[in-house]
PDB file of C-alpha atoms and ligand atoms in Angstrom:
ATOM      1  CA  UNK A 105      21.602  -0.974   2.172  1.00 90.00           C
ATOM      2  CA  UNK A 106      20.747  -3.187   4.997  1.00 94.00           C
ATOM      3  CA  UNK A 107      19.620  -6.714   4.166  1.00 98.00           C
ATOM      4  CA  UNK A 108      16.769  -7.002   6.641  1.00 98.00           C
ATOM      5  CA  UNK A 109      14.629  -9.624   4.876  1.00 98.00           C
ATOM      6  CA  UNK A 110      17.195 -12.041   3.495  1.00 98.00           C
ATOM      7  CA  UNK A 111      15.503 -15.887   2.969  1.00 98.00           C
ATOM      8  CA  UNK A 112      11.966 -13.638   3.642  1.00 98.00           C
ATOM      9  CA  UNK A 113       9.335 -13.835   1.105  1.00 99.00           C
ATOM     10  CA  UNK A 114       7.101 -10.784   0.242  1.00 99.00           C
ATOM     11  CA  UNK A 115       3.844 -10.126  -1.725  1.00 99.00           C
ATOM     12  CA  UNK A 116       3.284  -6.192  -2.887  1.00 99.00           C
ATOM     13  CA  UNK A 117       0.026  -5.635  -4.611  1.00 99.00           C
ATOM     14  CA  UNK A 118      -0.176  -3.312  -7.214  1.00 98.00           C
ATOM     15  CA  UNK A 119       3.763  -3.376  -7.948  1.00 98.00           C
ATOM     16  CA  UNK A 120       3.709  -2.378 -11.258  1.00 98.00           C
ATOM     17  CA  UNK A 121       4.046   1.592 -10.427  1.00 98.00           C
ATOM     18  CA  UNK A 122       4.606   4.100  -7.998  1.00 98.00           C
ATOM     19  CA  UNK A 123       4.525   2.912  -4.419  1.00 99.00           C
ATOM     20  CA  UNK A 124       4.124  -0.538  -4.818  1.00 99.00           C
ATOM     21  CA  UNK A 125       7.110  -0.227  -7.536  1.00 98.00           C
ATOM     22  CA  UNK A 126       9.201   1.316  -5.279  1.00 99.00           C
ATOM     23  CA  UNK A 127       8.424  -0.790  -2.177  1.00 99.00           C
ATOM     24  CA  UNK A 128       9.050  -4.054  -4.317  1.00 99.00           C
ATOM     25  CA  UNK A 129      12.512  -2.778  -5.587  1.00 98.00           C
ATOM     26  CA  UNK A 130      13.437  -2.004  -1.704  1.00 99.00           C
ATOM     27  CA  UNK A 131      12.349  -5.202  -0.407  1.00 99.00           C
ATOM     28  CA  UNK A 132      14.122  -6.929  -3.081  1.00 98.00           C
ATOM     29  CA  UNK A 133      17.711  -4.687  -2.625  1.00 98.00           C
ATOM     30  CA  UNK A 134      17.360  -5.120   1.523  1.00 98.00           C
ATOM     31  CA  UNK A 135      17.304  -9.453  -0.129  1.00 98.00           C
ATOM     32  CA  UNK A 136      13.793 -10.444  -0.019  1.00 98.00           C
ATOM     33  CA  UNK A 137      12.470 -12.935  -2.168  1.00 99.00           C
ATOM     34  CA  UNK A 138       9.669 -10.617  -3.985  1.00 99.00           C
ATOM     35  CA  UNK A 139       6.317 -11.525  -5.461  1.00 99.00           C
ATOM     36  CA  UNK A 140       4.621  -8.918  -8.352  1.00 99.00           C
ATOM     37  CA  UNK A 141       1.579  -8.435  -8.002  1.00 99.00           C
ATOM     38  CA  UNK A 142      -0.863  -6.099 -10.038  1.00 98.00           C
ATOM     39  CA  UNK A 143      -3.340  -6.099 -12.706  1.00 98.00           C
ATOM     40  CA  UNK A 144      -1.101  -5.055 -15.492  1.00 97.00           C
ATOM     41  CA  UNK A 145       0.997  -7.866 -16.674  1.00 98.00           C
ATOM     42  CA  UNK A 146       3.484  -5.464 -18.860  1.00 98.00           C
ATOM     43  CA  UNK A 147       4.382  -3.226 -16.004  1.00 98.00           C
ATOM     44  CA  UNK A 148       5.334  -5.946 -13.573  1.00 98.00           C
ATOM     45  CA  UNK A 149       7.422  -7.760 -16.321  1.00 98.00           C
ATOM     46  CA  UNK A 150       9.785  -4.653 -16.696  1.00 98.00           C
ATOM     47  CA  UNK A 151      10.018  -4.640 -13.202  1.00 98.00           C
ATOM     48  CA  UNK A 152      11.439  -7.648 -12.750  1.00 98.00           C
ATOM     49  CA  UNK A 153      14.043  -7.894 -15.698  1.00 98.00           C
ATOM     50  CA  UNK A 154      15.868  -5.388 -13.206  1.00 98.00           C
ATOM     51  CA  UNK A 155      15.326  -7.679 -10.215  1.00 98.00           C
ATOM     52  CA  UNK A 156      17.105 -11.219  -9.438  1.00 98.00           C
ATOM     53  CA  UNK A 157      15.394 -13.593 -11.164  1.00 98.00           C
ATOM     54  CA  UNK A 158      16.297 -16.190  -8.748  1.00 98.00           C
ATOM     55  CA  UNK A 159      14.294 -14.078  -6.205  1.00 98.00           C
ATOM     56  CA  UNK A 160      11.138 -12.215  -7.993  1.00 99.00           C
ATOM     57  CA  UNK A 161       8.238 -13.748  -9.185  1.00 99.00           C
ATOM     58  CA  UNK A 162       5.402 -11.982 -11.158  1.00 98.00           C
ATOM     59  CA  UNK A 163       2.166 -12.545 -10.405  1.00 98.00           C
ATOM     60  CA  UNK A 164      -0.954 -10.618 -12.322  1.00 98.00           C
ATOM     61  CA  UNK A 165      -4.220 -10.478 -10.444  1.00 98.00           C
ATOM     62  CA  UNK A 166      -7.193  -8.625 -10.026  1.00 98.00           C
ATOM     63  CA  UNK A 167      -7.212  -7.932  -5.736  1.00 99.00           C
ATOM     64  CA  UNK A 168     -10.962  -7.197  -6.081  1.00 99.00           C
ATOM     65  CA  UNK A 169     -11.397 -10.551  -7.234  1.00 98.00           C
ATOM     66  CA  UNK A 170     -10.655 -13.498  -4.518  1.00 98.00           C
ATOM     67  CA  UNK A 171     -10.092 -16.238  -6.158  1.00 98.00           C
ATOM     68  CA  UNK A 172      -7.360 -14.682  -7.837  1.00 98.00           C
ATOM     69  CA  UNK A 173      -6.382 -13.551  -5.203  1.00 99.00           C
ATOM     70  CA  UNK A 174      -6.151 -17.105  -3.710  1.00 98.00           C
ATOM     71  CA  UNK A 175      -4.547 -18.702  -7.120  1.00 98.00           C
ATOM     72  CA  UNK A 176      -1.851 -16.063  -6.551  1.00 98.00           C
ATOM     73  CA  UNK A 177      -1.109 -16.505  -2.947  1.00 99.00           C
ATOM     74  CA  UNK A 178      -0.454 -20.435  -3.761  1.00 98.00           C
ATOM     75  CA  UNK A 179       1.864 -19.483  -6.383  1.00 98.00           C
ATOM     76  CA  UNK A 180       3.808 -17.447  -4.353  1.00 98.00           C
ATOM     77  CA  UNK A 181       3.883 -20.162  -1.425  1.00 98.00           C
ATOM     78  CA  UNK A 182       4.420 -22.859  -4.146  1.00 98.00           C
ATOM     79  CA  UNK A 183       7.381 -21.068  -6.008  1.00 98.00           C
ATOM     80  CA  UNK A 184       9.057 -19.843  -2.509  1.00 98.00           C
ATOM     81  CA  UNK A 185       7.685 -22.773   0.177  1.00 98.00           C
ATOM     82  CA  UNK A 186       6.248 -19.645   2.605  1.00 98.00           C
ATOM     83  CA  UNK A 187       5.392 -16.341   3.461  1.00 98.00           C
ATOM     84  CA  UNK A 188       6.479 -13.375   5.751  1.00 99.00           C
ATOM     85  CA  UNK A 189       4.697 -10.138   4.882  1.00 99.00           C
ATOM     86  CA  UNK A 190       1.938  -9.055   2.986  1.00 99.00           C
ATOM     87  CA  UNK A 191       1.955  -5.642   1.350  1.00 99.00           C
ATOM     88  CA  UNK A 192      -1.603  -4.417  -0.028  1.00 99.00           C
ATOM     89  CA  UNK A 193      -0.768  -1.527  -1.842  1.00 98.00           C
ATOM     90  CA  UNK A 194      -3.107  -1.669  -4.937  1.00 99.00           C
ATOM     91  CA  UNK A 195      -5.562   0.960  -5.174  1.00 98.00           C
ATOM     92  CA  UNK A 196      -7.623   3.513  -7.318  1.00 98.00           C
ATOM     93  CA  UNK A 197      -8.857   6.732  -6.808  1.00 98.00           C
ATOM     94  CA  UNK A 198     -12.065   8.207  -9.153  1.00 98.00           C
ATOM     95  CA  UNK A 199     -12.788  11.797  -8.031  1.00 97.00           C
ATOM     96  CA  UNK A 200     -16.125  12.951  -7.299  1.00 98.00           C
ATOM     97  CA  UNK A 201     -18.431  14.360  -4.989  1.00 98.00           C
ATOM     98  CA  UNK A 202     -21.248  11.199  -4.021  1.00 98.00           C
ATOM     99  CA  UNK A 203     -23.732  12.760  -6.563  1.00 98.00           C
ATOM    100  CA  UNK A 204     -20.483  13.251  -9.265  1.00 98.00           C
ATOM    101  CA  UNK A 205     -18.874   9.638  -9.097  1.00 98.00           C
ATOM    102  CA  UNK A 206     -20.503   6.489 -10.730  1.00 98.00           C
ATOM    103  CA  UNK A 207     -22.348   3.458  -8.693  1.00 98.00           C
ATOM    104  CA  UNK A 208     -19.408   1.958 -10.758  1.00 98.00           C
ATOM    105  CA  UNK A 209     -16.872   4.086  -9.064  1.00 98.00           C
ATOM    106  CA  UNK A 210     -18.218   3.306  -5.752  1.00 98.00           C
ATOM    107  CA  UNK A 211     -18.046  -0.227  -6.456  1.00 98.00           C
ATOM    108  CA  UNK A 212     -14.770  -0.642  -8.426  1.00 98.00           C
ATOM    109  CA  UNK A 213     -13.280   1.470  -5.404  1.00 99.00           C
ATOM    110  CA  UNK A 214     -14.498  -0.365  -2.553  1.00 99.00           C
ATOM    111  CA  UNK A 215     -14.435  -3.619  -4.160  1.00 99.00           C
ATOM    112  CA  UNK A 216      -9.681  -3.004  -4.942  1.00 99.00           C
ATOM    113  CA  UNK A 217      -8.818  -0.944  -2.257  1.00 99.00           C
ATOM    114  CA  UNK A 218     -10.919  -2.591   0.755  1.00 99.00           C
ATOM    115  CA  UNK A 219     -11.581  -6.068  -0.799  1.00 99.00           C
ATOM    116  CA  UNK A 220      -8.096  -6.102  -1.903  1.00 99.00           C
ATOM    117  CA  UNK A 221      -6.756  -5.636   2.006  1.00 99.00           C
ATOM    118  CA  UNK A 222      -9.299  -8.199   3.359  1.00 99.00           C
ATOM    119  CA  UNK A 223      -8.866 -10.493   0.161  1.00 99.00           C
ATOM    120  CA  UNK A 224      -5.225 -10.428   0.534  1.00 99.00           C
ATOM    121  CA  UNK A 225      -5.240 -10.851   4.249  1.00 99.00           C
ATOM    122  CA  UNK A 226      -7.632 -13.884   4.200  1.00 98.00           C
ATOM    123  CA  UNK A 227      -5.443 -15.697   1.670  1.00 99.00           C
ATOM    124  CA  UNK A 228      -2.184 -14.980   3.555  1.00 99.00           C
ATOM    125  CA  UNK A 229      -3.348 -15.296   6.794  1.00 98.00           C
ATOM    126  CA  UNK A 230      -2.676 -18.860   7.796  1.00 98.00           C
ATOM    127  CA  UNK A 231       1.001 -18.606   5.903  1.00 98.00           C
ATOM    128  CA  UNK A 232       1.813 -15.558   8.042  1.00 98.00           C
ATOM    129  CA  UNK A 233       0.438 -17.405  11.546  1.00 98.00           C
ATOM    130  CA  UNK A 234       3.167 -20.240  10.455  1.00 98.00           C
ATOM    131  CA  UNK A 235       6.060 -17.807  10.106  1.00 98.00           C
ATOM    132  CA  UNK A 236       5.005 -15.556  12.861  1.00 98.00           C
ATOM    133  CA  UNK A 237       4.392 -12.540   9.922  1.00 98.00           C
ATOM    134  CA  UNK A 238       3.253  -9.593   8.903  1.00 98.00           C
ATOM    135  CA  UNK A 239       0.817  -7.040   7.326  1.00 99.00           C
ATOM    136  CA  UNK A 240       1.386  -3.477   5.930  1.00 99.00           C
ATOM    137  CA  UNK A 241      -1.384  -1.643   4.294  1.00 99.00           C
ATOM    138  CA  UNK A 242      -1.579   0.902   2.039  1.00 99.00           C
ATOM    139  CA  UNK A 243      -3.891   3.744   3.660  1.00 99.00           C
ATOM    140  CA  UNK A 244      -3.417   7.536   3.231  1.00 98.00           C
ATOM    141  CA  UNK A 245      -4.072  10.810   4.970  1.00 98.00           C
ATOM    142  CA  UNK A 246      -7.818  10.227   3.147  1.00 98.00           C
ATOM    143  CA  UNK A 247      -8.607   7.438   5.338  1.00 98.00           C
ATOM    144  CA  UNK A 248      -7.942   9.699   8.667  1.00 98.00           C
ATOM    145  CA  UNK A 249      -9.848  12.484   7.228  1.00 98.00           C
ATOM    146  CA  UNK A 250     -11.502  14.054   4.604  1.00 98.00           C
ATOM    147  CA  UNK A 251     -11.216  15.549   1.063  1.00 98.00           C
ATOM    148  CA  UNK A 252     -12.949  17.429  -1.285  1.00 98.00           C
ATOM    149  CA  UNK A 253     -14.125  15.751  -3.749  1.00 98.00           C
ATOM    150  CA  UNK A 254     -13.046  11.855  -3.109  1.00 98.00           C
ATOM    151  CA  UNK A 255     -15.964  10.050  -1.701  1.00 98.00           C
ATOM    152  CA  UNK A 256     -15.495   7.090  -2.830  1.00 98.00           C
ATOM    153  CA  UNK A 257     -11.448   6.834  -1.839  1.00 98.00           C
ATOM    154  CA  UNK A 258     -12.158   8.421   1.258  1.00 98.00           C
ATOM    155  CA  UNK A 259     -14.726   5.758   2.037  1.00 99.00           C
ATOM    156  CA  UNK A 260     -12.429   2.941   1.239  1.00 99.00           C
ATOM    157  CA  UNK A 261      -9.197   4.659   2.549  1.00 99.00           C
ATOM    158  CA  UNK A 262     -11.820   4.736   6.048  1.00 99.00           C
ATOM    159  CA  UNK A 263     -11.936   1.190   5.363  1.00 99.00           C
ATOM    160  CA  UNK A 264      -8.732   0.485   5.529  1.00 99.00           C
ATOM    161  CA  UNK A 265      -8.093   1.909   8.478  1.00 99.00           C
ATOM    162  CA  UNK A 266     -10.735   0.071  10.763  1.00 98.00           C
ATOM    163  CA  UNK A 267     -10.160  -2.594   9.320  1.00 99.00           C
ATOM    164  CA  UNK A 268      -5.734  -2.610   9.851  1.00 99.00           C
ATOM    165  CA  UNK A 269      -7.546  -2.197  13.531  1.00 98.00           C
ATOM    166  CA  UNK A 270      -9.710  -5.093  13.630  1.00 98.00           C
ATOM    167  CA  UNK A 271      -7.125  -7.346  11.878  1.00 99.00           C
ATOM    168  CA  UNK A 272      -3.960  -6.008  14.621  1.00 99.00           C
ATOM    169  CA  UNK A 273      -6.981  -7.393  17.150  1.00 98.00           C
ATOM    170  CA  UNK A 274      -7.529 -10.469  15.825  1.00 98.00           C
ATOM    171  CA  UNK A 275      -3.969 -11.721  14.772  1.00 99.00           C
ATOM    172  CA  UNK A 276      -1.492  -9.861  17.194  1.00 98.00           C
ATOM    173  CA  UNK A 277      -2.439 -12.812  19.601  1.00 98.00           C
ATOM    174  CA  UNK A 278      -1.650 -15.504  16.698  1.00 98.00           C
ATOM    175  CA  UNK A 279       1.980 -13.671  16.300  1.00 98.00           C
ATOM    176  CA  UNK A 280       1.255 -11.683  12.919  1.00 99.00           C
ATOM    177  CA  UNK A 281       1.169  -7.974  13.043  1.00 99.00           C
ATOM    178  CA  UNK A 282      -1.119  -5.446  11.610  1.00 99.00           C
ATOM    179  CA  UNK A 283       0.127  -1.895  10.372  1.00 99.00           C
ATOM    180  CA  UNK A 284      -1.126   0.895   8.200  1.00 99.00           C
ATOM    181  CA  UNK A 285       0.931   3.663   5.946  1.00 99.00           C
ATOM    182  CA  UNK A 286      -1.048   6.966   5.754  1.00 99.00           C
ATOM    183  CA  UNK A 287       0.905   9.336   2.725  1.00 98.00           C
ATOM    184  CA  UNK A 288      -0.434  12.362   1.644  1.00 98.00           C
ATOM    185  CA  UNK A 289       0.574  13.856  -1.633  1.00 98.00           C
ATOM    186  CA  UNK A 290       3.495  11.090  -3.565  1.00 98.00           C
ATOM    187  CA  UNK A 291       4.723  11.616  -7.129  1.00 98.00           C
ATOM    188  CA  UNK A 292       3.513   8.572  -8.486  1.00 98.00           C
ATOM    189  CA  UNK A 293       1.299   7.759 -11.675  1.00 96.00           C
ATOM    190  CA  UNK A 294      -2.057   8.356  -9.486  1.00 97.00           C
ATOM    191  CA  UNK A 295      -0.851  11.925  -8.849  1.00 96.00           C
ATOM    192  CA  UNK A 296       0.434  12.740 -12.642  1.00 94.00           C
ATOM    193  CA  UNK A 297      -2.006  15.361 -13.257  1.00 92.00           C
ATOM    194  CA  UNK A 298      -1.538  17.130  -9.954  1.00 93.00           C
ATOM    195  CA  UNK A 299       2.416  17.935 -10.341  1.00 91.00           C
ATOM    196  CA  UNK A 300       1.647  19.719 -13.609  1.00 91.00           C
ATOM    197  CA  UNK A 301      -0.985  22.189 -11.995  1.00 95.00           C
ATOM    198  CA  UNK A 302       1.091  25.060 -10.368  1.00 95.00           C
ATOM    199  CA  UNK A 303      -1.906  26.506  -8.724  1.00 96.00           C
ATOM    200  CA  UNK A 304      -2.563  22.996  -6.726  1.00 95.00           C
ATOM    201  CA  UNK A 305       0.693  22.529  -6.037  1.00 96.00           C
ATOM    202  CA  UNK A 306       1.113  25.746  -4.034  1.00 96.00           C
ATOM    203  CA  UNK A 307      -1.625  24.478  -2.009  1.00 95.00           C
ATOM    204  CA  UNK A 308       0.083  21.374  -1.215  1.00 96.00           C
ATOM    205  CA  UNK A 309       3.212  23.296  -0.032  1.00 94.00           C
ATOM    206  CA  UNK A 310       0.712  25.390   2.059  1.00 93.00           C
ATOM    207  CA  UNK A 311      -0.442  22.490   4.197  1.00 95.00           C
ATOM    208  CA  UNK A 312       2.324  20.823   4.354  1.00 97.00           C
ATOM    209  CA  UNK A 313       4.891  21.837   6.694  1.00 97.00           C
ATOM    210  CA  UNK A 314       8.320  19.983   5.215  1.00 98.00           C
ATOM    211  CA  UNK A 315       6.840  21.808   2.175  1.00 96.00           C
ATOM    212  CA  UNK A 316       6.984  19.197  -0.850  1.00 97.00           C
ATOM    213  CA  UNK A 317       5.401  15.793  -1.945  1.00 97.00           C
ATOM    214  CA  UNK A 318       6.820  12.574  -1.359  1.00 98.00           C
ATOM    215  CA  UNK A 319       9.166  10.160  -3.640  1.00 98.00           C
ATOM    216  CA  UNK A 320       7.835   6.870  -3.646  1.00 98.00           C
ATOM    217  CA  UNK A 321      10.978   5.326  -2.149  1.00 98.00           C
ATOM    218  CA  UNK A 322      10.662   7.440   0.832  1.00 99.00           C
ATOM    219  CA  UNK A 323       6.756   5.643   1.646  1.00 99.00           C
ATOM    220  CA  UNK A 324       8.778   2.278   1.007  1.00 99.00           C
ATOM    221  CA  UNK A 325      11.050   2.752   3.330  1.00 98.00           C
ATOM    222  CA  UNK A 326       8.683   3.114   6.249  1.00 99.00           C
ATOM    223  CA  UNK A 327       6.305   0.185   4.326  1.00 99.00           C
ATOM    224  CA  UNK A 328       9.939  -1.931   4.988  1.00 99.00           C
ATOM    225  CA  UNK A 329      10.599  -0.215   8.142  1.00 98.00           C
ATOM    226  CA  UNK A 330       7.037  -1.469   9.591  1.00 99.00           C
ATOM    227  CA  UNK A 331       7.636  -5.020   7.932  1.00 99.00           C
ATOM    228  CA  UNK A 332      10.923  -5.024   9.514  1.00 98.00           C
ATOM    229  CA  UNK A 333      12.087  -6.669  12.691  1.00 98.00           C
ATOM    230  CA  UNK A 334      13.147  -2.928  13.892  1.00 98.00           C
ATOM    231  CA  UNK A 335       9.117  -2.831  14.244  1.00 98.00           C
ATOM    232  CA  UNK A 336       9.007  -6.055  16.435  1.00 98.00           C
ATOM    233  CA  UNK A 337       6.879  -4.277  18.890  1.00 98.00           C
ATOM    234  CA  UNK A 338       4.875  -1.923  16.367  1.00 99.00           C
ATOM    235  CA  UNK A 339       1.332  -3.102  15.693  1.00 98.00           C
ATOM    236  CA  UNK A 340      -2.413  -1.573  15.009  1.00 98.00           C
ATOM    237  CA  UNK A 341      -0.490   1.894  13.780  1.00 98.00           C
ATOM    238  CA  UNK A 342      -1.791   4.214  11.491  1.00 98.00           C
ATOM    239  CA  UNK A 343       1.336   5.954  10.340  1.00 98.00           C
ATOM    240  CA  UNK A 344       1.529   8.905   8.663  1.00 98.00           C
ATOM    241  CA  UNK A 345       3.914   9.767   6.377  1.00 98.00           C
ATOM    242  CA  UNK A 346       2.926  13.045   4.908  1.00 98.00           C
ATOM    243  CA  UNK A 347       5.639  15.558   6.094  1.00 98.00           C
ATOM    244  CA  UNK A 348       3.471  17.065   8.824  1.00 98.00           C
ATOM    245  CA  UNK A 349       0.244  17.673   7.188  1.00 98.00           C
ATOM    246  CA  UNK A 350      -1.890  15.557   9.874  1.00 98.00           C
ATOM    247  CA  UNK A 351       0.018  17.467  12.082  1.00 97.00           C
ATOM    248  CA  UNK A 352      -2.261  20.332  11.591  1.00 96.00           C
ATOM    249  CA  UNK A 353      -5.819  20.867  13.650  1.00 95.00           C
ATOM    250  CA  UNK A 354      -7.283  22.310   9.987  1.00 92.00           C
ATOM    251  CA  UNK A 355      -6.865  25.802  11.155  1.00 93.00           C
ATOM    252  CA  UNK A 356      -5.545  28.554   8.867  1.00 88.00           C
ATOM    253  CA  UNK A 357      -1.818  30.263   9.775  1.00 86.00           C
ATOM    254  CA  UNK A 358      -2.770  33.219  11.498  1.00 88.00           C
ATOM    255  CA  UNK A 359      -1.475  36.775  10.628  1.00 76.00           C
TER     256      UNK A 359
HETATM  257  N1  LIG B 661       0.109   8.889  -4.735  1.00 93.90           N
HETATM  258  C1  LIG B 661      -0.418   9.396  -3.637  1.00 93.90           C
HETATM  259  O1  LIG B 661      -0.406  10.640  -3.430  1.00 93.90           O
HETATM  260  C2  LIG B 661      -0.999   8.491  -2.586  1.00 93.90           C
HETATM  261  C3  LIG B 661      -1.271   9.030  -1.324  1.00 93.90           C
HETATM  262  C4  LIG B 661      -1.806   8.190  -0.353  1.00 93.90           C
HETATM  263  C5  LIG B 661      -2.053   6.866  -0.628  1.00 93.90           C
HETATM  264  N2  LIG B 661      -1.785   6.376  -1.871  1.00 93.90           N
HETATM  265  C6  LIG B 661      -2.075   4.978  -2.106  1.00 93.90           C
HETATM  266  O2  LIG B 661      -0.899   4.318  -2.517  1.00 93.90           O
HETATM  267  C7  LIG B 661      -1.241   3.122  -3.224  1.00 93.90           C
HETATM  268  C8  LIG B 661      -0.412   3.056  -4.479  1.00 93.90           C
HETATM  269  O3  LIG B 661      -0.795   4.117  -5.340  1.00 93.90           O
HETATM  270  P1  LIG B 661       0.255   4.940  -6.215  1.00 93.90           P
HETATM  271  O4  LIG B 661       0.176   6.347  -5.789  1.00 93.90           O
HETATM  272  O5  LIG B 661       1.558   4.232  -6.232  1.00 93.90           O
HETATM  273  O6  LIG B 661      -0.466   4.907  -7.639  1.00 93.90           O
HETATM  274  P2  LIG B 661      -0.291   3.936  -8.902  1.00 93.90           P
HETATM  275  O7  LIG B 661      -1.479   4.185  -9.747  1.00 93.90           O
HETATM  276  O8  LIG B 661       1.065   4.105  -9.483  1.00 93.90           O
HETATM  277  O9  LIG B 661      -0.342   2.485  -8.257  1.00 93.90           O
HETATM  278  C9  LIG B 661      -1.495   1.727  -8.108  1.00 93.90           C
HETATM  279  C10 LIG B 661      -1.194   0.331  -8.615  1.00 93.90           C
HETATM  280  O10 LIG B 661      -2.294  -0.519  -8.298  1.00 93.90           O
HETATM  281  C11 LIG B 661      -2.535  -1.335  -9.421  1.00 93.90           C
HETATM  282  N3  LIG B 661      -3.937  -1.767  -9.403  1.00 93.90           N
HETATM  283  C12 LIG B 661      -5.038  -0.982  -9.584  1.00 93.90           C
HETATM  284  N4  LIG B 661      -6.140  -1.740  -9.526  1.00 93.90           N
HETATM  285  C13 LIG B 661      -5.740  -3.016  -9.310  1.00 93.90           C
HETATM  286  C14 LIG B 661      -6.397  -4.250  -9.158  1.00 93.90           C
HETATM  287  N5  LIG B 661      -7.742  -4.338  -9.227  1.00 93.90           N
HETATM  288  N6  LIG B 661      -5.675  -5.367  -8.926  1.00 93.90           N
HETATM  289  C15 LIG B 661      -4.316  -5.287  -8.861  1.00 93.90           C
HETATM  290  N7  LIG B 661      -3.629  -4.162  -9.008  1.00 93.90           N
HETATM  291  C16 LIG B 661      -4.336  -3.036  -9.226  1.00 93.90           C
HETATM  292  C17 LIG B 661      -2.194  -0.478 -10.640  1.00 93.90           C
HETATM  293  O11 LIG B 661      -1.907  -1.262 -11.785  1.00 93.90           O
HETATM  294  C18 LIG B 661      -1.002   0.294 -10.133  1.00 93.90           C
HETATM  295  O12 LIG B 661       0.218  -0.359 -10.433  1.00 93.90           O
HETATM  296  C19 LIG B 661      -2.746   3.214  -3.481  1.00 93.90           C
HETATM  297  O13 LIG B 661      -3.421   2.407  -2.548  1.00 93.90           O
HETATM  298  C20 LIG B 661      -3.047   4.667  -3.228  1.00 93.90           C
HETATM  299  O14 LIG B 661      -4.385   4.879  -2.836  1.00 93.90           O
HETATM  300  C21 LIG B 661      -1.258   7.160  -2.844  1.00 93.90           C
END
């Protein structure tokens, strides 16, 4: 493993599973100092009993809520005296047409995956201007197009997006860059009840032209890749990582 981030310090949001699980543990083995974040104070505890103790910190906090947001920011620059990249990772996803999900589910999903990205990047922002820093969010294929059925991810995923833009605008002059991940389809805890359905999954492979899902470790690599100083010159991307599936115009295979 290379050690790419040695004496750098990281925040991942919504660490406790899946991607933000796996993108913690790979910062932390390439020798990152790693701060836990999520909303679930159980799962990030058993995460980091199997990292270095000298170098992980756990941190719960709701990222729709900013001054928790800000309380754990200052912990993180208070425990490990700076910062160098901000993941934003957390998210939910309530399916539903916009006359089938809640007013709650609109706001709940707006409020953690777009306020978390904005929260998180107004707290961090002046610690990643002093270290010359950097941002990778958590988008998906859903923010570059649509889905059936997910208004109210597809709304925030949008979010996301523009708003990676507007930030790679704004900071790129002040040294800190601004980059997006886009997966499709990754076996994590969000997608549980997908693997199990044969039918679905056959519609996956259809669309998607390496043919599978994604492991969570192979999002956090390119999350680490983008954080990286092998991205030095790599800023206001939407990147997806999806084994082809953007890489379709929508039309059917023919004959
Ligand atoms: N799994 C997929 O197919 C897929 C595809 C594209 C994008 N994504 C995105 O990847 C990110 C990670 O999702 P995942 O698939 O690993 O699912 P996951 O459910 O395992 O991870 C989401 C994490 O966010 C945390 N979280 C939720 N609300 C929070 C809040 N208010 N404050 C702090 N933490 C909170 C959860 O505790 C959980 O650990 C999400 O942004 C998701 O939208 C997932």
């Amino acid at each position: 493993m290379e050690q790419r981030f040695v004496d750098r310090v990281v925040i991942v949001t919504g660490a406790g599973s899946g991607i933000g699980e796996a993108t913690a543990r790979r910062f932390s083995a390439e020798g990152a100092s790693v701060v836990l974040v999520g909303d679930q104070r159980a799962k990030l505890d058993a995460l980091a009993e199997q990292l270095p103790a000298e170098r992980t910190l756990v941190a719960r906090c709701d990222v729709s809520k900013p001054r928790q947001v800000e309380a754990m920011v200052a912990s993180a620059i208070k425990r490990f005296g700076g910062l160098d990249v901000l993941v934003s990772n957390a998210g939910v996803a309530p399916e539903g047409s916009v006359v089938e999900a809640s007013v709650d589910d609109w706001e709940r999903t707006l409020a953690v995956n777009a306020g978390g990205v904005f929260h998180g990047a107004r707290a961090a922002m002046p610690h990643l201007i002093e270290r010359g820093g950097s941002i990778v969010n958590t988008a998906s294929v859903s923010g570059l197009g649509g889905d059936w059925s997910l208004a109210c991810y597809n709304a925030s995923k949008g979010a996301i997006v523009n708003l990676t833009r507007s930030m790679a605008l704004d900071f790129g002059p002040r040294g800190v860059r601004v980059n997006a991940v886009c997966p499709s389809l990754t076996f994590t805890p969000m997608t549980a009840d997908m693997k199990g359905n044969r039918k679905l999954m056959a519609k996956f492979k259809e669309r998607i032209p390496l043919g599978r899902g994604a492991e969570p470790s192979e999002i956090a690599a390119v999350i680490a890749f983008l954080a990286s100083d092998d991205a030095s010159f790599v800023h206001g991307v939407m990147l997806p990582v999806d084994g082809g599936l953007t890489a379709s115009n929508g039309q059917p295979p023919m004959g």
